[in-house]
Amino acid sequence: MDAFLQGLAMVFNAQTMLVIVAAAIFGLFVGAIPGLTATMAVALLVPITFYMDATPAIAAIVATSAMAIFAGDIPGTYLNIPGTPASAAYVGESHRLAQQGRARETLGTNLVCSVIGGLFGTLVLVFVSPSLAEVALNFSSFEYFWLALLGLSCSIFIAIGSRLKAFLSLMVGLLLSTVGLDMMSGAPRFTFGVPDLMAGINFIPVMIGMFALNEIMMFYASRDESRSVPVMAKDSVFRETPRHLRRYWRNVLRGSSLGTLIGALPGAGADIAAWIAYALGKSRSKQKAKYGTGHIEGIVDASSANNSGISGAWVPALVFGIPGDTITAIVIGVLYMKGMNPGPTIFMEGGGQVYALFTVFFVANLIMLPLGYLAIRASKVFILTPRKILMPVILMFCIVGAFAINNAVTDIWIMLIIGMAAYVLARNDFPMAPAILGLVLGGTLENSFMSSMLKTNGDLLAFFERPISAGLGALVILVWLLPTLLKGYRRLRPSKTGVPHDTP
């Protein structure tokens, strides 16, 4: 009890609360700018944390990452440009709702679901983090192979339009993921003698090119000065939110649970959590046809998942010192620097510091409500600012964001080349989202497969020998066969007249 009270005192003081508010505003600013990511925001904070005590330093990182993930939905809704990779899964859904005059309604529901997902993930972090981390630790290369394959398969089925075009777009992403050094031979692949490509292609410049630069080129190609999102004089932020929560409360619970579980898997994170939650929500929905036309249900699932995934990623980071995503990889370094060595002993020796950390998560998620509300009210600037002024400013931030990842001009060229290719593909109705996911998961898929082959001397049946691996493998195969099975079922099912559908 003394440790708990000590932890509360560490958080509820003027210095820590001021740091949380300032960090949340900083995360809001960075997340709302296309091209800048939550990971970049956290990385920029690290030098400042050198001069802070442990609790304010961790509080700054938690508040920044949580707010940046939500803020990435603001440009996605108004401009169809995701501010962060976690927003890419449902950016089309948000933008179509905004075109219907429901931008604030969409962002208000998104904000509340993000807060609920974040609080749910925090409760899991507090009560079941040791056991959940043990489950995540049981994942070997076999399980990660099937998990990556499941994510790639979902990207095709949630894509709007032709599945063949979605598959080809996915292949483009997988091809980009092969750039760099081969993990088996160490030989460079598709690097064309460019040293910066030896480490592979980072997905941030690709995402900026596919979404932001593509949108800019679309604007200048059309010469359309009209606003794509209508201005609503009396639209409310939270008026429709209670109705959506009552109708889709199961989606909130499912998205939060799924996001926490996926976030706890090392290397997965909020981005993959949002994709899989959106795909699962669509597969379980009674209104599948509305997905892709502007349907709030998909946003409820994914926005709950990406913020709960942030908290979930801290589970393996705290208990085993294994980063759950890129943000917690930075956090582990900060924890060591502050004398909080991640691992099982942190719960025994941390004392009030651990309770302070848990409290920070609750405070950071709750403070999202007032700050997020103010951000939504102020976000009308995306509509009121003329596009001929807004687009060059966004292009400038895109160039800065692409360069800042590795401080390399090569990333700017990658952004430009991918942006031009994406423009051609988009004009021919190829979806961009599968290509992004192919690049993100391509490395995991290849490395997991090759590692598994080395372990088993090429025995493919080994992918079905472990219980979790066999279950994931069966799920992936079911996903592949489901369209064929449903098609056959519809043909054999008698119609209302008693005649089978395939009878002429």
PDB file of C-alpha atoms in Angstrom, residues 33-283:
ATOM      1  CA  ILE A  33       1.396  16.407 -39.500  1.00  0.00           C
ATOM      2  CA  PRO A  34       1.587  13.956 -42.407  1.00  0.00           C
ATOM      3  CA  GLY A  35       5.050  12.464 -42.674  1.00  0.00           C
ATOM      4  CA  LEU A  36       5.866  12.677 -38.969  1.00  0.00           C
ATOM      5  CA  THR A  37       5.181   9.604 -36.817  1.00  0.00           C
ATOM      6  CA  ALA A  38       4.688   8.675 -33.172  1.00  0.00           C
ATOM      7  CA  THR A  39       8.062   6.921 -33.197  1.00  0.00           C
ATOM      8  CA  MET A  40       9.724  10.085 -34.464  1.00  0.00           C
ATOM      9  CA  ALA A  41       8.002  12.149 -31.770  1.00  0.00           C
ATOM     10  CA  VAL A  42       9.280   9.805 -29.045  1.00  0.00           C
ATOM     11  CA  ALA A  43      12.782   9.790 -30.544  1.00  0.00           C
ATOM     12  CA  LEU A  44      12.846  13.602 -30.495  1.00  0.00           C
ATOM     13  CA  LEU A  45      11.928  13.536 -26.805  1.00  0.00           C
ATOM     14  CA  VAL A  46      14.796  11.268 -25.736  1.00  0.00           C
ATOM     15  CA  PRO A  47      17.465  14.023 -25.465  1.00  0.00           C
ATOM     16  CA  ILE A  48      15.075  16.068 -23.294  1.00  0.00           C
ATOM     17  CA  THR A  49      14.452  13.112 -20.955  1.00  0.00           C
ATOM     18  CA  PHE A  50      18.151  13.153 -20.022  1.00  0.00           C
ATOM     19  CA  TYR A  51      17.359  16.130 -17.786  1.00  0.00           C
ATOM     20  CA  MET A  52      14.224  14.653 -16.180  1.00  0.00           C
ATOM     21  CA  ASP A  53      13.609  12.283 -13.309  1.00  0.00           C
ATOM     22  CA  ALA A  54      12.436   8.766 -14.168  1.00  0.00           C
ATOM     23  CA  THR A  55       8.689   9.331 -13.696  1.00  0.00           C
ATOM     24  CA  PRO A  56       8.370  12.552 -15.761  1.00  0.00           C
ATOM     25  CA  ALA A  57      10.596  11.036 -18.471  1.00  0.00           C
ATOM     26  CA  ILE A  58       8.426   7.932 -18.879  1.00  0.00           C
ATOM     27  CA  ALA A  59       5.270  10.057 -18.553  1.00  0.00           C
ATOM     28  CA  ALA A  60       6.412  12.245 -21.445  1.00  0.00           C
ATOM     29  CA  ILE A  61       6.950   9.224 -23.707  1.00  0.00           C
ATOM     30  CA  VAL A  62       3.622   7.591 -22.822  1.00  0.00           C
ATOM     31  CA  ALA A  63       1.609  10.797 -23.305  1.00  0.00           C
ATOM     32  CA  THR A  64       3.346  11.653 -26.581  1.00  0.00           C
ATOM     33  CA  SER A  65       2.870   8.224 -28.168  1.00  0.00           C
ATOM     34  CA  ALA A  66      -0.785   7.877 -27.119  1.00  0.00           C
ATOM     35  CA  MET A  67      -1.740  11.325 -28.386  1.00  0.00           C
ATOM     36  CA  ALA A  68       0.261  11.002 -31.631  1.00  0.00           C
ATOM     37  CA  ILE A  69      -1.505   7.749 -32.560  1.00  0.00           C
ATOM     38  CA  PHE A  70      -4.895   9.468 -32.248  1.00  0.00           C
ATOM     39  CA  ALA A  71      -3.761  12.696 -33.914  1.00  0.00           C
ATOM     40  CA  GLY A  72      -2.732  10.744 -37.008  1.00  0.00           C
ATOM     41  CA  ASP A  73      -6.438  10.278 -37.734  1.00  0.00           C
ATOM     42  CA  ILE A  74      -7.031  14.028 -38.158  1.00  0.00           C
ATOM     43  CA  PRO A  75      -5.255  14.511 -41.528  1.00  0.00           C
ATOM     44  CA  GLY A  76      -6.461  11.058 -42.532  1.00  0.00           C
ATOM     45  CA  THR A  77     -10.063  12.171 -42.057  1.00  0.00           C
ATOM     46  CA  TYR A  78      -9.782  15.570 -43.729  1.00  0.00           C
ATOM     47  CA  LEU A  79      -7.102  14.989 -46.381  1.00  0.00           C
ATOM     48  CA  ASN A  80      -7.053  11.197 -46.888  1.00  0.00           C
ATOM     49  CA  ILE A  81      -3.415  11.308 -45.703  1.00  0.00           C
ATOM     50  CA  PRO A  82      -2.706   9.208 -42.573  1.00  0.00           C
ATOM     51  CA  GLY A  83      -0.616  11.091 -40.029  1.00  0.00           C
ATOM     52  CA  THR A  84       0.844   7.861 -38.619  1.00  0.00           C
ATOM     53  CA  PRO A  85       1.094   4.278 -39.966  1.00  0.00           C
ATOM     54  CA  ALA A  86      -1.488   3.132 -37.390  1.00  0.00           C
ATOM     55  CA  SER A  87      -4.093   5.290 -39.180  1.00  0.00           C
ATOM     56  CA  ALA A  88      -3.492   3.805 -42.632  1.00  0.00           C
ATOM     57  CA  ALA A  89      -5.778   0.796 -42.086  1.00  0.00           C
ATOM     58  CA  TYR A  90      -8.955   2.854 -42.006  1.00  0.00           C
ATOM     59  CA  VAL A  91      -7.973   6.172 -43.608  1.00  0.00           C
ATOM     60  CA  GLY A  92     -10.288   5.604 -46.580  1.00  0.00           C
ATOM     61  CA  GLU A  93     -13.227   4.924 -44.269  1.00  0.00           C
ATOM     62  CA  SER A  94     -12.600   8.113 -42.263  1.00  0.00           C
ATOM     63  CA  HIS A  95     -12.203  10.310 -45.335  1.00  0.00           C
ATOM     64  CA  ARG A  96     -15.402   9.052 -46.956  1.00  0.00           C
ATOM     65  CA  LEU A  97     -17.304   9.825 -43.765  1.00  0.00           C
ATOM     66  CA  ALA A  98     -15.803  13.315 -43.794  1.00  0.00           C
ATOM     67  CA  GLN A  99     -16.957  13.789 -47.389  1.00  0.00           C
ATOM     68  CA  GLN A 100     -20.472  13.074 -46.117  1.00  0.00           C
ATOM     69  CA  GLY A 101     -20.162  15.992 -43.673  1.00  0.00           C
ATOM     70  CA  ARG A 102     -19.417  13.734 -40.671  1.00  0.00           C
ATOM     71  CA  ALA A 103     -15.764  14.610 -40.017  1.00  0.00           C
ATOM     72  CA  ARG A 104     -16.191  15.734 -36.409  1.00  0.00           C
ATOM     73  CA  GLU A 105     -18.565  12.883 -35.625  1.00  0.00           C
ATOM     74  CA  THR A 106     -15.958  10.452 -36.977  1.00  0.00           C
ATOM     75  CA  LEU A 107     -13.092  11.996 -35.021  1.00  0.00           C
ATOM     76  CA  GLY A 108     -15.179  12.241 -31.838  1.00  0.00           C
ATOM     77  CA  THR A 109     -16.052   8.536 -31.975  1.00  0.00           C
ATOM     78  CA  ASN A 110     -12.443   7.776 -32.860  1.00  0.00           C
ATOM     79  CA  LEU A 111     -11.203   9.745 -29.838  1.00  0.00           C
ATOM     80  CA  VAL A 112     -13.512   8.040 -27.340  1.00  0.00           C
ATOM     81  CA  CYS A 113     -12.715   4.575 -28.719  1.00  0.00           C
ATOM     82  CA  SER A 114      -8.999   5.381 -28.565  1.00  0.00           C
ATOM     83  CA  VAL A 115      -9.319   6.365 -24.906  1.00  0.00           C
ATOM     84  CA  ILE A 116     -11.332   3.225 -24.080  1.00  0.00           C
ATOM     85  CA  GLY A 117      -8.810   1.044 -25.923  1.00  0.00           C
ATOM     86  CA  GLY A 118      -5.910   2.719 -24.143  1.00  0.00           C
ATOM     87  CA  LEU A 119      -7.518   2.277 -20.705  1.00  0.00           C
ATOM     88  CA  PHE A 120      -8.359  -1.366 -21.482  1.00  0.00           C
ATOM     89  CA  GLY A 121      -4.770  -2.040 -22.513  1.00  0.00           C
ATOM     90  CA  THR A 122      -3.551  -0.363 -19.338  1.00  0.00           C
ATOM     91  CA  LEU A 123      -5.765  -2.564 -17.156  1.00  0.00           C
ATOM     92  CA  VAL A 124      -4.345  -5.619 -18.898  1.00  0.00           C
ATOM     93  CA  LEU A 125      -0.838  -4.244 -18.392  1.00  0.00           C
ATOM     94  CA  VAL A 126      -1.492  -3.832 -14.679  1.00  0.00           C
ATOM     95  CA  PHE A 127      -3.245  -7.122 -13.899  1.00  0.00           C
ATOM     96  CA  VAL A 128      -2.155  -9.774 -16.386  1.00  0.00           C
ATOM     97  CA  SER A 129       1.136  -8.514 -17.829  1.00  0.00           C
ATOM     98  CA  PRO A 130       3.308 -11.401 -16.521  1.00  0.00           C
ATOM     99  CA  SER A 131       1.053 -14.179 -17.860  1.00  0.00           C
ATOM    100  CA  LEU A 132       0.388 -12.358 -21.147  1.00  0.00           C
ATOM    101  CA  ALA A 133       4.087 -11.842 -21.677  1.00  0.00           C
ATOM    102  CA  GLU A 134       4.664 -15.564 -21.145  1.00  0.00           C
ATOM    103  CA  VAL A 135       2.187 -16.330 -23.933  1.00  0.00           C
ATOM    104  CA  ALA A 136       3.967 -13.884 -26.225  1.00  0.00           C
ATOM    105  CA  LEU A 137       7.297 -15.464 -25.329  1.00  0.00           C
ATOM    106  CA  ASN A 138       6.006 -18.838 -26.577  1.00  0.00           C
ATOM    107  CA  PHE A 139       5.798 -17.447 -30.108  1.00  0.00           C
ATOM    108  CA  SER A 140       8.636 -18.825 -32.207  1.00  0.00           C
ATOM    109  CA  SER A 141       9.479 -18.275 -35.880  1.00  0.00           C
ATOM    110  CA  PHE A 142       6.709 -20.738 -36.848  1.00  0.00           C
ATOM    111  CA  GLU A 143       3.993 -18.683 -35.139  1.00  0.00           C
ATOM    112  CA  TYR A 144       5.347 -15.385 -36.472  1.00  0.00           C
ATOM    113  CA  PHE A 145       5.324 -16.789 -40.010  1.00  0.00           C
ATOM    114  CA  TRP A 146       1.621 -17.627 -39.788  1.00  0.00           C
ATOM    115  CA  LEU A 147       0.825 -14.349 -38.039  1.00  0.00           C
ATOM    116  CA  ALA A 148       2.542 -12.378 -40.815  1.00  0.00           C
ATOM    117  CA  LEU A 149       0.778 -14.465 -43.459  1.00  0.00           C
ATOM    118  CA  LEU A 150      -2.561 -13.842 -41.732  1.00  0.00           C
ATOM    119  CA  GLY A 151      -1.959 -10.102 -41.794  1.00  0.00           C
ATOM    120  CA  LEU A 152      -1.022 -10.170 -45.484  1.00  0.00           C
ATOM    121  CA  SER A 153      -4.095 -12.262 -46.322  1.00  0.00           C
ATOM    122  CA  CYS A 154      -6.345  -9.855 -44.442  1.00  0.00           C
ATOM    123  CA  SER A 155      -5.002  -6.909 -46.464  1.00  0.00           C
ATOM    124  CA  ILE A 156      -6.410  -8.461 -49.646  1.00  0.00           C
ATOM    125  CA  PHE A 157      -9.844  -9.225 -48.218  1.00  0.00           C
ATOM    126  CA  ILE A 158     -10.339  -5.771 -46.642  1.00  0.00           C
ATOM    127  CA  ALA A 159      -9.239  -3.923 -49.778  1.00  0.00           C
ATOM    128  CA  ILE A 160     -11.840  -1.980 -51.733  1.00  0.00           C
ATOM    129  CA  GLY A 161     -12.458  -3.093 -55.304  1.00  0.00           C
ATOM    130  CA  SER A 162     -10.748  -5.877 -57.220  1.00  0.00           C
ATOM    131  CA  ARG A 163      -9.007  -8.518 -55.112  1.00  0.00           C
ATOM    132  CA  LEU A 164      -6.675  -9.234 -58.013  1.00  0.00           C
ATOM    133  CA  LYS A 165      -5.479  -5.629 -57.977  1.00  0.00           C
ATOM    134  CA  ALA A 166      -5.147  -5.810 -54.195  1.00  0.00           C
ATOM    135  CA  PHE A 167      -3.016  -8.948 -54.591  1.00  0.00           C
ATOM    136  CA  LEU A 168      -0.786  -7.258 -57.180  1.00  0.00           C
ATOM    137  CA  SER A 169      -0.431  -4.243 -54.884  1.00  0.00           C
ATOM    138  CA  LEU A 170       0.584  -6.600 -52.075  1.00  0.00           C
ATOM    139  CA  MET A 171       3.213  -8.148 -54.350  1.00  0.00           C
ATOM    140  CA  VAL A 172       4.687  -4.676 -54.940  1.00  0.00           C
ATOM    141  CA  GLY A 173       5.049  -4.232 -51.180  1.00  0.00           C
ATOM    142  CA  LEU A 174       6.627  -7.665 -50.774  1.00  0.00           C
ATOM    143  CA  LEU A 175       9.063  -6.893 -53.589  1.00  0.00           C
ATOM    144  CA  LEU A 176      10.123  -3.696 -51.823  1.00  0.00           C
ATOM    145  CA  SER A 177      10.648  -5.672 -48.610  1.00  0.00           C
ATOM    146  CA  THR A 178      13.309  -7.828 -50.343  1.00  0.00           C
ATOM    147  CA  VAL A 179      15.602  -4.832 -50.896  1.00  0.00           C
ATOM    148  CA  GLY A 180      18.707  -5.053 -48.698  1.00  0.00           C
ATOM    149  CA  LEU A 181      21.003  -7.815 -47.492  1.00  0.00           C
ATOM    150  CA  ASP A 182      19.853 -11.410 -47.823  1.00  0.00           C
ATOM    151  CA  MET A 183      19.645 -12.937 -44.344  1.00  0.00           C
ATOM    152  CA  MET A 184      21.039 -16.277 -45.524  1.00  0.00           C
ATOM    153  CA  SER A 185      23.955 -15.322 -47.750  1.00  0.00           C
ATOM    154  CA  GLY A 186      24.533 -11.706 -46.766  1.00  0.00           C
ATOM    155  CA  ALA A 187      24.478 -10.752 -50.453  1.00  0.00           C
ATOM    156  CA  PRO A 188      22.894  -7.404 -51.388  1.00  0.00           C
ATOM    157  CA  ARG A 189      19.570  -7.601 -53.249  1.00  0.00           C
ATOM    158  CA  PHE A 190      18.193  -4.853 -55.513  1.00  0.00           C
ATOM    159  CA  THR A 191      20.456  -2.219 -53.931  1.00  0.00           C
ATOM    160  CA  PHE A 192      21.944  -1.058 -57.283  1.00  0.00           C
ATOM    161  CA  GLY A 193      25.173  -0.110 -55.544  1.00  0.00           C
ATOM    162  CA  VAL A 194      23.470   2.373 -53.170  1.00  0.00           C
ATOM    163  CA  PRO A 195      24.922   1.912 -49.639  1.00  0.00           C
ATOM    164  CA  ASP A 196      21.822   3.386 -47.957  1.00  0.00           C
ATOM    165  CA  LEU A 197      19.719   0.533 -49.377  1.00  0.00           C
ATOM    166  CA  MET A 198      21.822  -2.155 -47.677  1.00  0.00           C
ATOM    167  CA  ALA A 199      19.592  -1.929 -44.588  1.00  0.00           C
ATOM    168  CA  GLY A 200      16.437  -2.183 -46.686  1.00  0.00           C
ATOM    169  CA  ILE A 201      13.658   0.287 -47.447  1.00  0.00           C
ATOM    170  CA  ASN A 202      12.013   1.922 -44.444  1.00  0.00           C
ATOM    171  CA  PHE A 203       8.228   1.866 -44.668  1.00  0.00           C
ATOM    172  CA  ILE A 204       7.828   5.510 -43.506  1.00  0.00           C
ATOM    173  CA  PRO A 205       9.113   7.122 -46.756  1.00  0.00           C
ATOM    174  CA  VAL A 206       7.058   4.591 -48.723  1.00  0.00           C
ATOM    175  CA  MET A 207       3.918   5.409 -46.732  1.00  0.00           C
ATOM    176  CA  ILE A 208       4.517   9.141 -47.207  1.00  0.00           C
ATOM    177  CA  GLY A 209       4.952   8.636 -50.946  1.00  0.00           C
ATOM    178  CA  MET A 210       1.945   6.345 -51.381  1.00  0.00           C
ATOM    179  CA  PHE A 211      -0.503   8.456 -49.416  1.00  0.00           C
ATOM    180  CA  ALA A 212       0.716  12.031 -48.985  1.00  0.00           C
ATOM    181  CA  LEU A 213       2.673  12.605 -52.215  1.00  0.00           C
ATOM    182  CA  ASN A 214       0.066  10.684 -54.191  1.00  0.00           C
ATOM    183  CA  GLU A 215      -2.676  12.924 -52.783  1.00  0.00           C
ATOM    184  CA  ILE A 216      -0.668  16.048 -53.627  1.00  0.00           C
ATOM    185  CA  MET A 217      -0.139  14.866 -57.201  1.00  0.00           C
ATOM    186  CA  MET A 218      -3.844  14.018 -57.502  1.00  0.00           C
ATOM    187  CA  PHE A 219      -4.687  17.572 -56.444  1.00  0.00           C
ATOM    188  CA  TYR A 220      -2.389  19.268 -58.935  1.00  0.00           C
ATOM    189  CA  ALA A 221      -3.408  16.881 -61.723  1.00  0.00           C
ATOM    190  CA  SER A 222      -7.099  17.676 -61.252  1.00  0.00           C
ATOM    191  CA  ARG A 223      -6.646  21.436 -60.713  1.00  0.00           C
ATOM    192  CA  ASP A 224      -9.632  21.193 -58.389  1.00  0.00           C
ATOM    193  CA  GLU A 225      -9.747  24.070 -55.898  1.00  0.00           C
ATOM    194  CA  SER A 226     -12.990  22.921 -54.281  1.00  0.00           C
ATOM    195  CA  ARG A 227     -12.940  21.495 -50.793  1.00  0.00           C
ATOM    196  CA  SER A 228     -13.466  17.751 -50.749  1.00  0.00           C
ATOM    197  CA  VAL A 229     -14.778  17.905 -47.162  1.00  0.00           C
ATOM    198  CA  PRO A 230     -17.831  20.097 -46.543  1.00  0.00           C
ATOM    199  CA  VAL A 231     -17.858  22.638 -43.717  1.00  0.00           C
ATOM    200  CA  MET A 232     -20.611  21.928 -41.200  1.00  0.00           C
ATOM    201  CA  ALA A 233     -21.748  24.948 -39.207  1.00  0.00           C
ATOM    202  CA  LYS A 234     -23.330  23.155 -36.242  1.00  0.00           C
ATOM    203  CA  ASP A 235     -21.786  19.701 -36.296  1.00  0.00           C
ATOM    204  CA  SER A 236     -21.048  18.243 -32.875  1.00  0.00           C
ATOM    205  CA  VAL A 237     -18.008  16.224 -31.821  1.00  0.00           C
ATOM    206  CA  PHE A 238     -19.602  13.849 -29.311  1.00  0.00           C
ATOM    207  CA  ARG A 239     -23.341  14.033 -30.082  1.00  0.00           C
ATOM    208  CA  GLU A 240     -23.483  10.732 -31.995  1.00  0.00           C
ATOM    209  CA  THR A 241     -20.762   8.967 -30.002  1.00  0.00           C
ATOM    210  CA  PRO A 242     -23.037   7.439 -27.292  1.00  0.00           C
ATOM    211  CA  ARG A 243     -25.280   5.958 -29.981  1.00  0.00           C
ATOM    212  CA  HIS A 244     -22.303   4.429 -31.790  1.00  0.00           C
ATOM    213  CA  LEU A 245     -20.920   3.005 -28.542  1.00  0.00           C
ATOM    214  CA  ARG A 246     -24.264   1.431 -27.622  1.00  0.00           C
ATOM    215  CA  ARG A 247     -24.559  -0.135 -31.051  1.00  0.00           C
ATOM    216  CA  TYR A 248     -20.947  -1.273 -31.437  1.00  0.00           C
ATOM    217  CA  TRP A 249     -19.882  -1.973 -27.863  1.00  0.00           C
ATOM    218  CA  ARG A 250     -18.869  -5.507 -28.857  1.00  0.00           C
ATOM    219  CA  ASN A 251     -16.577  -4.032 -31.510  1.00  0.00           C
ATOM    220  CA  VAL A 252     -14.933  -1.796 -28.906  1.00  0.00           C
ATOM    221  CA  LEU A 253     -14.336  -4.754 -26.605  1.00  0.00           C
ATOM    222  CA  ARG A 254     -13.091  -6.969 -29.447  1.00  0.00           C
ATOM    223  CA  GLY A 255     -10.796  -4.283 -30.870  1.00  0.00           C
ATOM    224  CA  SER A 256      -9.358  -3.445 -27.440  1.00  0.00           C
ATOM    225  CA  SER A 257      -8.742  -7.107 -26.603  1.00  0.00           C
ATOM    226  CA  LEU A 258      -7.222  -7.888 -29.983  1.00  0.00           C
ATOM    227  CA  GLY A 259      -5.050  -4.775 -29.917  1.00  0.00           C
ATOM    228  CA  THR A 260      -3.666  -5.651 -26.489  1.00  0.00           C
ATOM    229  CA  LEU A 261      -2.895  -9.234 -27.493  1.00  0.00           C
ATOM    230  CA  ILE A 262      -1.201  -8.244 -30.760  1.00  0.00           C
ATOM    231  CA  GLY A 263       0.636  -5.371 -29.079  1.00  0.00           C
ATOM    232  CA  ALA A 264       2.086  -7.843 -26.571  1.00  0.00           C
ATOM    233  CA  LEU A 265       3.695  -9.811 -29.400  1.00  0.00           C
ATOM    234  CA  PRO A 266       7.261  -8.534 -29.836  1.00  0.00           C
ATOM    235  CA  GLY A 267       7.615  -6.594 -33.070  1.00  0.00           C
ATOM    236  CA  ALA A 268       3.883  -6.363 -33.826  1.00  0.00           C
ATOM    237  CA  GLY A 269       2.691  -3.046 -32.370  1.00  0.00           C
ATOM    238  CA  ALA A 270      -0.262  -0.732 -32.959  1.00  0.00           C
ATOM    239  CA  ASP A 271       0.055  -0.664 -36.756  1.00  0.00           C
ATOM    240  CA  ILE A 272      -0.555  -4.382 -37.269  1.00  0.00           C
ATOM    241  CA  ALA A 273      -3.176  -4.377 -34.484  1.00  0.00           C
ATOM    242  CA  ALA A 274      -5.228  -1.799 -36.389  1.00  0.00           C
ATOM    243  CA  TRP A 275      -5.042  -3.768 -39.657  1.00  0.00           C
ATOM    244  CA  ILE A 276      -6.069  -7.085 -38.146  1.00  0.00           C
ATOM    245  CA  ALA A 277      -8.828  -5.534 -35.993  1.00  0.00           C
ATOM    246  CA  TYR A 278     -10.293  -3.802 -39.047  1.00  0.00           C
ATOM    247  CA  ALA A 279     -10.176  -7.028 -41.077  1.00  0.00           C
ATOM    248  CA  LEU A 280     -11.733  -9.087 -38.286  1.00  0.00           C
ATOM    249  CA  GLY A 281     -14.427  -6.467 -37.734  1.00  0.00           C
ATOM    250  CA  LYS A 282     -15.339  -6.557 -41.421  1.00  0.00           C
ATOM    251  CA  SER A 283     -15.478 -10.357 -41.478  1.00  0.00           C
TER     252      SER A 283
END
